[in-house]
Amino acid sequence: MSAGYHHFLQVTHPTSLHCVVSLTGGKKDTEGNQAPNVLSFWNSKNAACGCGGTFTFTKTVDALESSYRCRRTFTSGLGVRVEQGAEVRVNAEGPQAAVTGRVSAHYGIRNEEVEEYFERRNHRVEDTNLVSVATIYHCYGNYDWLQFEWVRNDLNLEPKDPTLLFAYGGTTYLKIHPDFRLRDYGPPTYADANNGNQLFGDTVLDARSPLRFTHDPYHRAFLVITIPDVEVITPNNGNNDDGTQEMET
C-alpha cells in the first residue's frame, strides 16, 4: 500500500472473462495482487478525484462452458416436475459437486437426480461480440460511494438487480453490504444537497450487495463481478447464438 494514496478500488471478475479498463481517474496498483482477474487502482491523496473508469468485459476465447439438458420428464423425490428438454447454462467454475449443486438448486431437486436425468454438454467459446460494459468509480470526498452503472450487459453479469442501486444527484451508485461500511464514512446517513441535507438512512445498504469497504484509514472499495450460477436456455441443435459451439462429450 502506498502512503501517498487515499482511495483504493479493487474489481475481481471470473477467470473466464477478460477485462479492458479505460481509467478516468487514479492509476493502476502495481504493488498488490497481480492476478489477471484482480484489477486494483489508487488515487492520489492530494488529487481532487477518485479512481475508476469504464470496464469492458468479454468472454475469454476458447473458454469452456457447460449446460445441462433433461433427458426425459420426471418428478423428483421432492415433488418437482421437470420436463424433457429443459436446459440451463451453468457457471462451471469450481469443483464438479458445486456445479451439480447449482443445477439442483435451480430446479429444487437432489444432486443425484441431476446426475440421473440430465445430460451435461460442453460448449467452447470460439468468437463472440457479446460484451458487458460498466462504469465503476470510487468517488472522491471521504465517502464510501461507488458509482456503478451497466452501459451494456450482454453477458448478463452480476450485479444486475436494479434494486441494488440508488440514485443521487443524477448519478447511480451501488448499495453497500451492511457489514462492511462505517456510518462516519458513507454512503453517509446524510449527503449535502443544495436544499439542505438529504437523509438516506439505511436505504443505501443491502445484504445482497457484492460491494465491501474497509477503512485502515484509507478508503478501500472491493467489488466482485460474477457470472450467474444458472441461466435458462433453449436447445438449438448444437449451434448457439451466443458465440459457442456445442461439443460432443
XYZ file of N, CA, C and O in Angstrom, residues 26-135:
440
model
N -7.322 8.112 -11.200
C -6.477 7.177 -10.489
C -5.430 6.533 -11.376
O -5.256 6.883 -12.546
N -4.734 5.559 -10.813
C -3.691 4.837 -11.526
C -3.707 3.383 -11.088
O -4.190 3.046 -10.004
N -3.159 2.521 -11.935
C -3.146 1.085 -11.636
C -2.218 0.794 -10.472
O -1.131 1.361 -10.356
N -2.673 -0.084 -9.595
C -1.861 -0.534 -8.467
C -0.826 -1.535 -8.970
O -1.176 -2.531 -9.598
N 0.429 -1.291 -8.690
C 1.500 -2.182 -9.144
C 2.157 -2.920 -7.989
O 3.156 -3.605 -8.185
N 1.590 -2.802 -6.788
C 2.219 -3.394 -5.615
C 1.421 -4.552 -5.030
O 1.977 -5.397 -4.341
N 0.116 -4.581 -5.281
C -0.736 -5.578 -4.643
C -0.919 -6.822 -5.491
O -0.024 -7.234 -6.244
N -2.083 -7.433 -5.385
C -2.423 -8.660 -6.096
C -2.345 -8.428 -7.606
O -3.031 -7.570 -8.152
N -1.508 -9.199 -8.292
C -1.310 -9.026 -9.729
C -1.976 -10.124 -10.548
O -1.651 -10.307 -11.723
N -2.914 -10.868 -9.956
C -3.645 -11.881 -10.712
C -4.398 -11.210 -11.859
O -4.901 -10.095 -11.704
N -4.482 -11.847 -13.027
C -5.104 -11.200 -14.188
C -6.567 -10.875 -14.005
O -7.095 -10.008 -14.709
N -7.249 -11.542 -13.087
C -8.672 -11.253 -12.876
C -8.911 -10.354 -11.663
O -10.057 -10.172 -11.237
N -7.847 -9.777 -11.115
C -7.956 -8.840 -9.997
C -7.391 -7.503 -10.452
O -6.196 -7.378 -10.722
N -8.260 -6.495 -10.553
C -7.882 -5.185 -11.073
C -7.933 -4.181 -9.933
O -8.973 -3.988 -9.305
N -6.802 -3.528 -9.649
C -6.708 -2.634 -8.499
C -6.178 -1.273 -8.921
O -5.279 -1.173 -9.769
N -6.720 -0.218 -8.263
C -6.366 1.154 -8.629
C -6.336 2.030 -7.381
O -7.063 1.802 -6.416
N -5.457 3.060 -7.417
C -5.347 4.050 -6.356
C -5.614 5.434 -6.936
O -5.441 5.663 -8.124
N -6.004 6.369 -6.051
C -5.930 7.770 -6.448
C -5.006 8.484 -5.484
O -4.775 8.037 -4.356
N -4.450 9.574 -5.916
C -3.535 10.332 -5.077
C -4.293 10.994 -3.941
O -5.391 11.536 -4.139
N -3.720 10.963 -2.760
C -4.349 11.583 -1.595
C -4.556 13.069 -1.812
O -5.479 13.671 -1.265
N -3.701 13.676 -2.607
C -3.771 15.116 -2.815
C -4.531 15.493 -4.079
O -4.608 16.673 -4.424
N -5.063 14.495 -4.790
C -5.780 14.767 -6.037
C -7.281 14.838 -5.771
O -7.828 14.031 -5.035
N -7.926 15.830 -6.371
C -9.364 16.009 -6.190
C -10.121 15.116 -7.166
O -10.855 15.588 -8.036
N -9.901 13.828 -7.055
C -10.583 12.872 -7.919
C -10.597 11.517 -7.234
O -9.848 11.288 -6.285
N -11.428 10.629 -7.718
C -11.449 9.273 -7.209
C -10.647 8.378 -8.123
O -9.671 8.803 -8.747
N -11.061 7.098 -8.236
C -10.363 6.188 -9.140
C -11.373 5.232 -9.750
O -12.335 4.806 -9.107
N -11.135 4.915 -11.011
C -12.028 4.023 -11.732
C -12.206 4.490 -13.154
O -11.430 5.300 -13.669
N -13.217 3.962 -13.831
C -13.454 4.330 -15.223
C -14.436 3.375 -15.870
O -15.396 2.918 -15.248
N -14.168 3.023 -17.122
C -15.033 2.140 -17.888
C -14.400 0.758 -17.969
O -13.242 0.632 -18.385
N -15.147 -0.260 -17.581
C -14.677 -1.640 -17.558
C -15.433 -2.427 -18.626
O -16.660 -2.519 -18.571
N -14.709 -3.001 -19.579
C -15.320 -3.757 -20.666
C -14.961 -5.229 -20.516
O -13.786 -5.603 -20.588
N -15.980 -6.064 -20.314
C -15.789 -7.493 -20.085
C -16.169 -8.274 -21.341
O -17.209 -8.006 -21.956
N -15.345 -9.248 -21.699
C -15.651 -10.173 -22.789
C -15.320 -11.587 -22.327
O -14.546 -11.785 -21.388
N -15.909 -12.576 -22.982
C -15.574 -13.961 -22.678
C -14.193 -14.278 -23.214
O -13.817 -13.814 -24.285
N -13.463 -15.061 -22.459
C -12.147 -15.491 -22.910
C -12.307 -16.449 -24.092
O -13.072 -17.412 -24.014
N -11.625 -16.162 -25.181
C -11.708 -17.016 -26.366
C -11.246 -18.422 -26.014
O -10.265 -18.616 -25.296
N -11.978 -19.429 -26.518
C -11.704 -20.844 -26.279
C -12.024 -21.301 -24.862
O -11.649 -22.400 -24.457
N -12.735 -20.460 -24.110
C -13.167 -20.900 -22.780
C -14.262 -21.949 -22.919
O -14.987 -21.987 -23.906
N -14.350 -22.816 -21.938
C -15.373 -23.861 -21.939
C -16.537 -23.447 -21.045
O -16.334 -22.873 -19.973
N -17.748 -23.759 -21.511
C -18.937 -23.575 -20.710
C -19.678 -24.901 -20.677
O -19.428 -25.779 -21.501
N -20.617 -25.031 -19.738
C -21.386 -26.264 -19.617
C -22.867 -25.952 -19.563
O -23.285 -24.909 -19.062
N -23.651 -26.882 -20.101
C -25.097 -26.801 -19.952
C -25.607 -28.184 -19.571
O -24.959 -29.201 -19.820
N -26.783 -28.202 -18.953
C -27.419 -29.448 -18.519
C -28.805 -29.511 -19.146
O -29.620 -28.600 -18.963
N -29.078 -30.618 -19.882
C -30.351 -30.813 -20.560
C -31.034 -32.059 -20.011
O -30.418 -33.122 -19.893
N -32.320 -31.920 -19.685
C -33.082 -33.037 -19.115
C -33.381 -34.070 -20.195
O -33.929 -33.754 -21.252
N -33.022 -35.334 -19.922
C -33.206 -36.405 -20.903
C -34.666 -36.803 -21.064
O -35.120 -37.103 -22.165
N -35.406 -36.842 -19.938
C -36.813 -37.229 -20.006
C -37.562 -36.598 -18.837
O -36.960 -36.269 -17.805
N -38.837 -36.413 -19.021
C -39.670 -35.808 -17.982
C -39.687 -36.698 -16.737
O -39.804 -37.924 -16.841
N -39.565 -36.088 -15.579
C -39.616 -36.844 -14.326
C -40.147 -35.957 -13.210
O -40.159 -34.728 -13.317
N -40.570 -36.600 -12.157
C -40.967 -35.910 -10.932
C -40.000 -36.317 -9.838
O -39.813 -37.510 -9.563
N -39.369 -35.354 -9.249
C -38.323 -35.639 -8.265
C -38.918 -36.156 -6.965
O -40.138 -36.099 -6.733
N -38.037 -36.671 -6.132
C -38.466 -37.148 -4.826
C -39.015 -36.041 -3.953
O -39.681 -36.299 -2.953
N -38.738 -34.780 -4.331
C -39.261 -33.634 -3.591
C -40.550 -33.110 -4.205
O -41.065 -32.067 -3.801
N -41.044 -33.832 -5.241
C -42.320 -33.460 -5.842
C -42.232 -32.434 -6.953
O -43.253 -31.892 -7.377
N -41.036 -32.163 -7.455
C -40.849 -31.175 -8.519
C -40.845 -31.875 -9.871
O -40.097 -32.836 -10.079
N -41.666 -31.417 -10.808
C -41.728 -31.996 -12.143
C -40.811 -31.199 -13.075
O -40.891 -29.974 -13.146
N -39.941 -31.907 -13.777
C -39.027 -31.284 -14.741
C -39.301 -31.896 -16.105
O -39.318 -33.125 -16.248
N -39.519 -31.056 -17.104
C -39.894 -31.521 -18.431
C -38.675 -31.915 -19.261
O -37.594 -31.324 -19.131
N -38.874 -32.910 -20.122
C -37.829 -33.301 -21.064
C -37.435 -32.096 -21.928
O -38.282 -31.346 -22.386
N -36.136 -31.923 -22.129
C -35.635 -30.820 -22.942
C -35.326 -29.566 -22.165
O -34.718 -28.638 -22.715
N -35.741 -29.499 -20.899
C -35.393 -28.339 -20.073
C -33.878 -28.229 -20.004
O -33.177 -29.221 -19.776
N -33.343 -27.022 -20.187
C -31.890 -26.875 -20.274
C -31.450 -25.577 -19.615
O -32.115 -24.538 -19.729
N -30.335 -25.645 -18.938
C -29.761 -24.465 -18.301
C -28.269 -24.413 -18.598
O -27.603 -25.444 -18.718
N -27.770 -23.200 -18.753
C -26.329 -22.991 -18.824
C -25.841 -22.710 -17.417
O -26.461 -21.954 -16.671
N -24.714 -23.311 -17.048
C -24.264 -23.288 -15.662
C -22.874 -22.673 -15.565
O -22.004 -22.914 -16.412
N -22.688 -21.886 -14.523
C -21.362 -21.405 -14.184
C -20.519 -22.609 -13.792
O -20.755 -23.244 -12.768
N -19.548 -22.960 -14.641
C -18.797 -24.206 -14.457
C -17.527 -24.020 -13.642
O -16.718 -24.948 -13.539
N -17.328 -22.853 -13.044
C -16.138 -22.636 -12.227
C -16.299 -23.351 -10.887
O -17.373 -23.369 -10.297
N -15.226 -23.954 -10.428
C -15.253 -24.651 -9.151
C -15.351 -26.154 -9.324
O -15.411 -26.680 -10.438
N -15.392 -26.909 -8.214
C -15.456 -28.373 -8.278
C -16.777 -28.852 -8.863
O -17.785 -28.136 -8.839
N -16.782 -30.088 -9.375
C -17.962 -30.633 -10.030
C -19.166 -30.671 -9.088
O -20.305 -30.433 -9.505
N -18.923 -30.977 -7.825
C -20.038 -31.024 -6.870
C -20.740 -29.680 -6.768
O -21.968 -29.603 -6.640
N -19.968 -28.607 -6.848
C -20.558 -27.270 -6.781
C -21.370 -26.963 -8.027
O -22.441 -26.358 -7.962
N -20.869 -27.418 -9.192
C -21.581 -27.198 -10.456
C -22.907 -27.953 -10.442
O -23.961 -27.408 -10.786
N -22.874 -29.227 -10.041
C -24.099 -30.018 -9.937
C -25.071 -29.378 -8.959
O -26.288 -29.345 -9.186
N -24.540 -28.840 -7.875
C -25.379 -28.203 -6.871
C -26.106 -26.980 -7.392
O -27.221 -26.678 -6.954
N -25.508 -26.268 -8.347
C -26.185 -25.107 -8.937
C -27.400 -25.536 -9.745
O -28.429 -24.858 -9.736
N -27.271 -26.676 -10.437
C -28.398 -27.184 -11.219
C -29.507 -27.659 -10.287
O -30.685 -27.324 -10.472
N -29.151 -28.435 -9.270
C -30.169 -28.964 -8.353
C -30.865 -27.830 -7.600
O -32.083 -27.878 -7.382
N -30.116 -26.796 -7.219
C -30.718 -25.668 -6.507
C -31.679 -24.904 -7.411
O -32.723 -24.418 -6.954
N -31.340 -24.800 -8.689
C -32.203 -24.083 -9.632
C -33.557 -24.773 -9.767
O -34.610 -24.116 -9.745
N -33.551 -26.095 -9.895
C -34.799 -26.828 -10.101
C -35.481 -27.242 -8.798
O -36.658 -27.611 -8.804
N -34.739 -27.213 -7.697
C -35.291 -27.675 -6.434
C -35.341 -29.192 -6.360
O -36.302 -29.783 -5.848
N -34.286 -29.837 -6.884
C -34.218 -31.303 -6.893
C -32.922 -31.731 -6.199
O -32.147 -30.895 -5.738
N -32.684 -33.040 -6.161
C -31.487 -33.552 -5.499
C -30.336 -33.680 -6.495
O -30.564 -33.854 -7.704
N -29.112 -33.644 -5.973
C -27.926 -33.770 -6.832
C -27.931 -35.080 -7.617
O -27.580 -35.106 -8.805
N -28.327 -36.176 -6.967
C -28.316 -37.458 -7.656
C -29.338 -37.497 -8.794
O -29.162 -38.235 -9.772
N -30.391 -36.706 -8.695
C -31.378 -36.637 -9.778
C -30.826 -35.858 -10.966
O -31.175 -36.141 -12.118
N -29.978 -34.884 -10.697
C -29.290 -34.193 -11.795
C -28.431 -35.196 -12.552
O -28.440 -35.243 -13.793
N -27.684 -35.998 -11.832
C -26.800 -36.976 -12.462
C -27.579 -38.054 -13.216
O -27.121 -38.546 -14.252
N -28.769 -38.393 -12.724
C -29.546 -39.455 -13.354
C -30.323 -38.977 -14.570
O -30.383 -39.682 -15.592
N -30.891 -37.793 -14.496
C -31.838 -37.366 -15.527
C -31.293 -36.298 -16.486
O -31.945 -35.996 -17.487
N -30.135 -35.742 -16.192
C -29.617 -34.660 -17.025
C -28.357 -35.085 -17.765
O -27.534 -35.836 -17.246
N -28.222 -34.573 -18.969
C -27.021 -34.777 -19.769
C -26.205 -33.490 -19.762
O -26.732 -32.411 -20.036
N -24.942 -33.618 -19.434
C -24.057 -32.455 -19.435
C -23.476 -32.263 -20.827
O -22.996 -33.209 -21.445
N -23.511 -31.038 -21.316
C -22.951 -30.709 -22.626
C -21.930 -29.583 -22.449
O -22.202 -28.611 -21.747
N -20.796 -29.745 -23.076
C -19.763 -28.714 -23.022
C -19.832 -27.848 -24.266
O -20.130 -28.318 -25.361
N -19.539 -26.584 -24.086
C -19.556 -25.620 -25.179
C -18.239 -24.862 -25.155
O -17.775 -24.443 -24.101
N -17.665 -24.677 -26.313
C -16.437 -23.895 -26.419
C -16.757 -22.534 -27.015
O -17.394 -22.429 -28.068
N -16.321 -21.475 -26.306
C -16.493 -20.122 -26.814
C -15.444 -19.886 -27.893
O -14.250 -19.866 -27.609
N -15.870 -19.747 -29.134
C -14.929 -19.591 -30.234
C -14.768 -18.121 -30.634
O -13.690 -17.642 -30.905
N -15.851 -17.413 -30.702
C -15.787 -15.993 -31.034
C -17.149 -15.402 -30.701
O -18.175 -16.018 -30.936
N -17.160 -14.231 -30.152
C -18.435 -13.614 -29.793
C -18.295 -12.109 -29.743
O -17.244 -11.581 -29.404
N -19.359 -11.435 -30.104
C -19.412 -9.979 -29.996
C -20.113 -9.543 -28.719
O -20.342 -8.347 -28.521
N -20.445 -10.506 -27.873
C -21.128 -10.176 -26.630
C -20.148 -9.525 -25.654
O -19.074 -10.065 -25.387
N -20.530 -8.383 -25.121
C -19.692 -7.677 -24.157
C -20.575 -7.111 -23.052
O -21.784 -6.925 -23.233
N -19.962 -6.857 -21.926
C -20.608 -6.125 -20.841
C -19.711 -4.956 -20.485
O -18.496 -5.130 -20.300
N -20.300 -3.768 -20.427
C -19.537 -2.544 -20.174
C -20.146 -1.841 -18.973
O -21.356 -1.570 -18.944
N -19.314 -1.539 -17.985
C -19.803 -0.893 -16.763
C -18.957 0.325 -16.426
O -17.743 0.331 -16.653
N -19.613 1.336 -15.882
C -18.915 2.459 -15.271
C -18.756 2.152 -13.789
O -19.751 1.946 -13.087
